[in-house]
Short mmCIF file of C-alpha atoms and ligand atoms in Angstrom, two decimals:
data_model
loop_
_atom_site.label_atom_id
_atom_site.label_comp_id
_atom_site.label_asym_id
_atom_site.label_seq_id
_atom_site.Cartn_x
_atom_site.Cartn_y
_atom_site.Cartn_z
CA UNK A 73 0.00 0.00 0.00
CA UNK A 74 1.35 3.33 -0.72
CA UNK A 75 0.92 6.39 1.42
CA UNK A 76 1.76 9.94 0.73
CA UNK A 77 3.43 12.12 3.29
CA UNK A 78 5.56 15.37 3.66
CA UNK A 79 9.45 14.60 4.12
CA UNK A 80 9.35 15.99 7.31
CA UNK A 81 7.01 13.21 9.18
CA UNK A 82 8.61 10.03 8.21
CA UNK A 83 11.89 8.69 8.97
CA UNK A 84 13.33 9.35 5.76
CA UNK A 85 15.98 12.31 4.96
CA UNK A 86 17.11 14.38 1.95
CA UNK A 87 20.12 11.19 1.51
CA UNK A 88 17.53 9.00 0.96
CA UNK A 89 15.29 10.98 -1.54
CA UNK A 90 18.94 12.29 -3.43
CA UNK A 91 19.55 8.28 -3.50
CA UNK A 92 16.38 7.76 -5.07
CA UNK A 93 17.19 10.34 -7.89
CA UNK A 94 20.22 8.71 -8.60
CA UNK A 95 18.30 5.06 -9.14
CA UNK A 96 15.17 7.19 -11.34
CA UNK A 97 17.40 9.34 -13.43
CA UNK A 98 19.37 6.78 -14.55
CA UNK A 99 16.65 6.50 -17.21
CA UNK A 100 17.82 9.84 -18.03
CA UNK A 101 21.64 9.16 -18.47
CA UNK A 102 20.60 5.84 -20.38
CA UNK A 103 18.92 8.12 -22.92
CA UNK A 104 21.86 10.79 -23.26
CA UNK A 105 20.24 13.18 -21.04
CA UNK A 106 22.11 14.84 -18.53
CA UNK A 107 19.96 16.19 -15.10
CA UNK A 108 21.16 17.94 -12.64
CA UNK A 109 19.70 16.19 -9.94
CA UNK A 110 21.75 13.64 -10.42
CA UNK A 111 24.38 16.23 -9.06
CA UNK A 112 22.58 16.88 -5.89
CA UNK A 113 24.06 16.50 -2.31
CA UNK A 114 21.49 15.83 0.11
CA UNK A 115 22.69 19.56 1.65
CA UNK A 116 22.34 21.15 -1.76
CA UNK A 117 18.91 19.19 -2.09
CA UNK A 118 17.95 20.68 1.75
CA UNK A 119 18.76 23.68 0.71
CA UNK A 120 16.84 24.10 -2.84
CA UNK A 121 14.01 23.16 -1.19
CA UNK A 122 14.10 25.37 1.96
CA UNK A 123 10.77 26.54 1.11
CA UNK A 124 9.03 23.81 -0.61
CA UNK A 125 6.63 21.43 0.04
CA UNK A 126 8.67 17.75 -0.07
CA UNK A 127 6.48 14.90 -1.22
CA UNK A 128 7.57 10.94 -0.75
CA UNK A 129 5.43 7.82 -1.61
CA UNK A 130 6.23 5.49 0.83
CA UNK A 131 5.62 1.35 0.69
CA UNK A 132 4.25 1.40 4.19
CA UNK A 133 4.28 -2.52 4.19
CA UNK A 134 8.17 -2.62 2.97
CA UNK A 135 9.02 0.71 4.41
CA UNK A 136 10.64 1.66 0.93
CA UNK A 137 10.69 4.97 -0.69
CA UNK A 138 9.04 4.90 -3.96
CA UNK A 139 8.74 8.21 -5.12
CA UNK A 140 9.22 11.65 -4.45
CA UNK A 141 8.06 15.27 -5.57
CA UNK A 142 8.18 19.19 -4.75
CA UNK A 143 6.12 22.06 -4.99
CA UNK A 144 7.19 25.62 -4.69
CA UNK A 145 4.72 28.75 -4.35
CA UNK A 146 5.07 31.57 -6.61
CA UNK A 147 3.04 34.74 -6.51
CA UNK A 148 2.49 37.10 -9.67
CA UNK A 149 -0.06 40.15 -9.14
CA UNK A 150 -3.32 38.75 -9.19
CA UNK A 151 -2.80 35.22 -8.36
CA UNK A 152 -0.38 32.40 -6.58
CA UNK A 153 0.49 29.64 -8.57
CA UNK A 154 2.62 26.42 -7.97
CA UNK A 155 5.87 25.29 -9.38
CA UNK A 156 6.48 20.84 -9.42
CA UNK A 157 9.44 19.80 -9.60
CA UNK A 158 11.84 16.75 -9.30
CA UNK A 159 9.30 13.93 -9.35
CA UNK A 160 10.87 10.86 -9.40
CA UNK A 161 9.54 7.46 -8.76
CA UNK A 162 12.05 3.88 -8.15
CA UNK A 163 12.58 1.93 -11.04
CA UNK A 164 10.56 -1.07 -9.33
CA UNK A 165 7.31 1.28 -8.91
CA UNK A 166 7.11 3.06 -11.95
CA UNK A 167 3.87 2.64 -13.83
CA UNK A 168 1.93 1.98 -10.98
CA UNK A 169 0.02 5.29 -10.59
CA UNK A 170 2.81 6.15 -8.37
CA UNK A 171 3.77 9.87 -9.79
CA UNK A 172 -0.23 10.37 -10.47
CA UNK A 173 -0.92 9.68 -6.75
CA UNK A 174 2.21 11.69 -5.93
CA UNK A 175 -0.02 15.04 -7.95
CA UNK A 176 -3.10 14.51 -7.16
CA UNK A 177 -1.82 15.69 -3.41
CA UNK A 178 -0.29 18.77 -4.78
CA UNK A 179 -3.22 19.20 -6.45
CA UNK A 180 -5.04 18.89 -3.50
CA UNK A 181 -2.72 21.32 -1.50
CA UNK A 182 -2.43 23.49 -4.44
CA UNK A 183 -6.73 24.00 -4.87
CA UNK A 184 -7.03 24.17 -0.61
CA UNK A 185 -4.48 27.14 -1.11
CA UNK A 186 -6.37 28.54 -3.69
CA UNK A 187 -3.63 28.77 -5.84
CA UNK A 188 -4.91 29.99 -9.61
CA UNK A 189 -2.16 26.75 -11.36
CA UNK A 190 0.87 24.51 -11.18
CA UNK A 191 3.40 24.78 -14.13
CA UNK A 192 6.03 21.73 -15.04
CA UNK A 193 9.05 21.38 -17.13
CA UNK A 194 10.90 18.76 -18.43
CA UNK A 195 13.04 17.45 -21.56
CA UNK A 196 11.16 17.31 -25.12
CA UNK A 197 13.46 14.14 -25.44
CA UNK A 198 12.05 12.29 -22.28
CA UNK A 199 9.28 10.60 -24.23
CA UNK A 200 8.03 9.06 -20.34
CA UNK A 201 7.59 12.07 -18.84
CA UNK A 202 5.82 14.06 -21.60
CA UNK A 203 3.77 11.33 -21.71
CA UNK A 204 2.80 11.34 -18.08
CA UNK A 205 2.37 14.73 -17.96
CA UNK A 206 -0.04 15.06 -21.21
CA UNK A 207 -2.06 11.65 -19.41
CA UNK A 208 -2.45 13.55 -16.41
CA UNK A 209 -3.92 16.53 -17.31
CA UNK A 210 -0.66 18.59 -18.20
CA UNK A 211 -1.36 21.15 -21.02
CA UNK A 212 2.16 22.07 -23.08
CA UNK A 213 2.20 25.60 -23.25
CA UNK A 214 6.12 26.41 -23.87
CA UNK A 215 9.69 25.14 -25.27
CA UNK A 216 12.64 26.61 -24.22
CA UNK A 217 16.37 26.22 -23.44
CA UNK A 218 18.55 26.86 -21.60
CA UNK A 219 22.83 26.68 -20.63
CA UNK A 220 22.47 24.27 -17.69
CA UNK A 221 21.08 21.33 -20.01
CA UNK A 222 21.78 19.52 -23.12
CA UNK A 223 18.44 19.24 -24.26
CA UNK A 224 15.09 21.60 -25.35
CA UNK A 225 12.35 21.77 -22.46
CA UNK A 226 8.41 21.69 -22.83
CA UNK A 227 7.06 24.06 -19.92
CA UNK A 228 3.65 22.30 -18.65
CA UNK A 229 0.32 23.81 -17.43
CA UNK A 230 -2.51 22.59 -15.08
CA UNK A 231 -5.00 24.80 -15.19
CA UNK A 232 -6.73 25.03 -11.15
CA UNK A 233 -8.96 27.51 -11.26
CA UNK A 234 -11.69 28.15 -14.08
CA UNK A 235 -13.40 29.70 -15.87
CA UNK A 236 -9.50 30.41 -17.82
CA UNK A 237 -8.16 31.44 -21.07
CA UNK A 238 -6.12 28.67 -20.23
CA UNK A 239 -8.89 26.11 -20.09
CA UNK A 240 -8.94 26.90 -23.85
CA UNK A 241 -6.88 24.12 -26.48
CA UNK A 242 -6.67 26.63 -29.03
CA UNK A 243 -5.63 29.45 -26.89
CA UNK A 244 -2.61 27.39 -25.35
CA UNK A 245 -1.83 25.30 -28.82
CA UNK A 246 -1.19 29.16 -29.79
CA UNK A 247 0.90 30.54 -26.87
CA UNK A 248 3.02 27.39 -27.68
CA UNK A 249 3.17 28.01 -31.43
CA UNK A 250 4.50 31.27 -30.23
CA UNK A 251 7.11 30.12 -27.82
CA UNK A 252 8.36 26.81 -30.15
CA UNK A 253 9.10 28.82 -33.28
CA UNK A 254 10.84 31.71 -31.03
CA UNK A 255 13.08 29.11 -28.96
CA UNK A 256 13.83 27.74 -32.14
CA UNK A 257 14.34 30.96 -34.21
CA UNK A 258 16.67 32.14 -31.04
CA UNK A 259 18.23 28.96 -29.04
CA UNK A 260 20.37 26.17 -29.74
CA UNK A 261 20.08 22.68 -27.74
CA UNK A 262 22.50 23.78 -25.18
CA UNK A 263 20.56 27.55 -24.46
CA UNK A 264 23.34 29.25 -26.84
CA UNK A 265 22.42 31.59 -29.58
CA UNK A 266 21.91 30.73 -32.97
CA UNK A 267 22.99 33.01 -35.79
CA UNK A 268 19.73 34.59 -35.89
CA UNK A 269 19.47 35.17 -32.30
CA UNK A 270 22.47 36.59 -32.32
CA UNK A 271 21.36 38.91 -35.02
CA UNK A 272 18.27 39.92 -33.27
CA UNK A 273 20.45 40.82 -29.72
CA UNK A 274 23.11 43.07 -31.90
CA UNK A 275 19.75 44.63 -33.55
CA UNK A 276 17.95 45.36 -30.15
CA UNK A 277 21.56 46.75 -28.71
CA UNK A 278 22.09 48.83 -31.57
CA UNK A 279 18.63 50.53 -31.48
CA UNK A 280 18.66 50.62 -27.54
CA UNK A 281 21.84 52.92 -28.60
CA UNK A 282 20.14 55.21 -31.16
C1 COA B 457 8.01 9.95 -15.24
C2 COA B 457 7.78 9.08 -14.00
C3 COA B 457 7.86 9.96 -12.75
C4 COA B 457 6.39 8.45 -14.09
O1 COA B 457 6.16 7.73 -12.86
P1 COA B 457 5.14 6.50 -12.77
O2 COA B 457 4.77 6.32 -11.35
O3 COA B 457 5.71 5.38 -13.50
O4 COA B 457 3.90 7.11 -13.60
P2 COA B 457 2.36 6.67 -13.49
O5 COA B 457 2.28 5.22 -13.18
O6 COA B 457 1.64 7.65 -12.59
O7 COA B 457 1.86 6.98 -14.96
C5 COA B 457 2.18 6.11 -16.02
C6 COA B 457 2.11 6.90 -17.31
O8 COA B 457 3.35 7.61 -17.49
C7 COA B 457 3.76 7.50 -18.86
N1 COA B 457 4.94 6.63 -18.93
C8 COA B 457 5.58 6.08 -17.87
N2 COA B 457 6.66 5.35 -18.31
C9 COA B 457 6.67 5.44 -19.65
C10 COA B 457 7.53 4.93 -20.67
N3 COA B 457 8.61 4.18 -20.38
N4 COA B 457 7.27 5.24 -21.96
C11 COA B 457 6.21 6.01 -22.28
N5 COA B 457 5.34 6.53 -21.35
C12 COA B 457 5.57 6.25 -20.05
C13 COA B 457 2.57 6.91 -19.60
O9 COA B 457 1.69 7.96 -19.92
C14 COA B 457 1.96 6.03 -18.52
O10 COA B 457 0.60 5.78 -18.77
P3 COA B 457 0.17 4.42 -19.52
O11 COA B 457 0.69 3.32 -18.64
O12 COA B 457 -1.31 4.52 -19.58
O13 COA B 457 0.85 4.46 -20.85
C15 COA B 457 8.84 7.93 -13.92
O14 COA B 457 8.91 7.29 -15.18
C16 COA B 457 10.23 8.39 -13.52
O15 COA B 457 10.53 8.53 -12.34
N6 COA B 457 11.12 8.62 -14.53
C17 COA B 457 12.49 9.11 -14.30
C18 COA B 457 12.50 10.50 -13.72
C19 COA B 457 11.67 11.46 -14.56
O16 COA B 457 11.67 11.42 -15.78
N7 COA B 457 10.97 12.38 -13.85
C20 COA B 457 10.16 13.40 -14.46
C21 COA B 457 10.99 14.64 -14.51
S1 COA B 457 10.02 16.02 -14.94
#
């Protein structure tokens, strides 16, 4: 049986959920992806997430940990919104509804708080995760790069509160239109300019000049 809990009231510690990383993302590595969890120190890992909300799955009958995840809280003007982050789940558990169970919790923190949506990220290369995140409810709604990865990025969606624009297909198939053909226009794999981008940033400083 598996039970979701905060970090902080079980027995397990940041080691343990940096250890699990290292045994998840190895699906990562496997697939030429580099992450940069699998750089964490369990300090490092305390102190990313200082202020976030630390999920683990835990086999209650085996005492194992199965899977882990992290929200942070954002606020913007009108609204608070939810950033989730280094889910992970143990080889041996994956595909049981593990990482589902593990966000239907934050979404159940995240719609107590009233908080307006939860965005995602991860690599357009990781064909499991995209997957997992389109199956669970995930719109795509932006591709970027950047310098600390070797890979593009899809930013995710999950719209909380409605009525939203963002409840909309068309409106967000749009916005990430928008955002693919400027990453690509712009970015290279590894978040360096292309020729064009390049172009466009001597363009903008030469007019911010005149
Ligand atoms: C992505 C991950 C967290 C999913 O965890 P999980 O507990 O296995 O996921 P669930 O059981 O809740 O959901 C299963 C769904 O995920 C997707 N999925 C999982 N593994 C997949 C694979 N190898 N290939 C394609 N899709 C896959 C599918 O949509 C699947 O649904 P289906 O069985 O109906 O096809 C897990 O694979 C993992 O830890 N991977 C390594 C770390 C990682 O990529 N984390 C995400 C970083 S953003």
């Amino acid at each position: 049986m598996i039970k979701i809990y905060r970090l902080q009231d079980t027995a397990f510690t940041h080691a343990d959920v940096v250890n699990l990383f290292k045994d998840s993302f190895a699906q990562w590595t496997e697939n030429g992806l580099g992450s940069i969890l699998l750089q964490f120190t369990p300090s490092e890992f305390a102190e990313k997430t200082i202020d976030a909300i630390v999920l683990v799955a835990v086999d209650d009958e085996k005492n194992i940990l199965a899977g882990t995840t992290t929200m942070t809280i954002h606020h913007s003007k009108n609204e608070r919104w939810a950033y989730h982050k280094y889910l992970a789940v143990k080889p041996d558990y994956k595909c049981k509804g593990i990482a589902s169970q593990l966000l239907r919790s934050c979404i159940d923190i995240a719609t107590n708080s009233e908080y307006g949506y939860i965005l995602s990220n991860t690599s357009v290369d990781a064909r499991w995760s995209v997957n997992w995140h389109l199956k669970n409810g995930f719109k795509k709604v932006g591709y970027y790069s950047t310098t600390t990865s070797n890979y593009f990025s899809y930013r995710f969606r999950y719209q909380l509160k409605s009525p939203s624009i963002w409840n909309c297909s068309f409106f967000t198939d749009i916005v990430f239109c928008f955002s693919y053909l400027k990453t690509r226009a712009m970015r290279k794999r590894d978040g360096g300019l292309t020729w064009f981008g390049n172009s466009v940033i001597k363009v903008l400083g030469f007019l911010k000049i005149l």
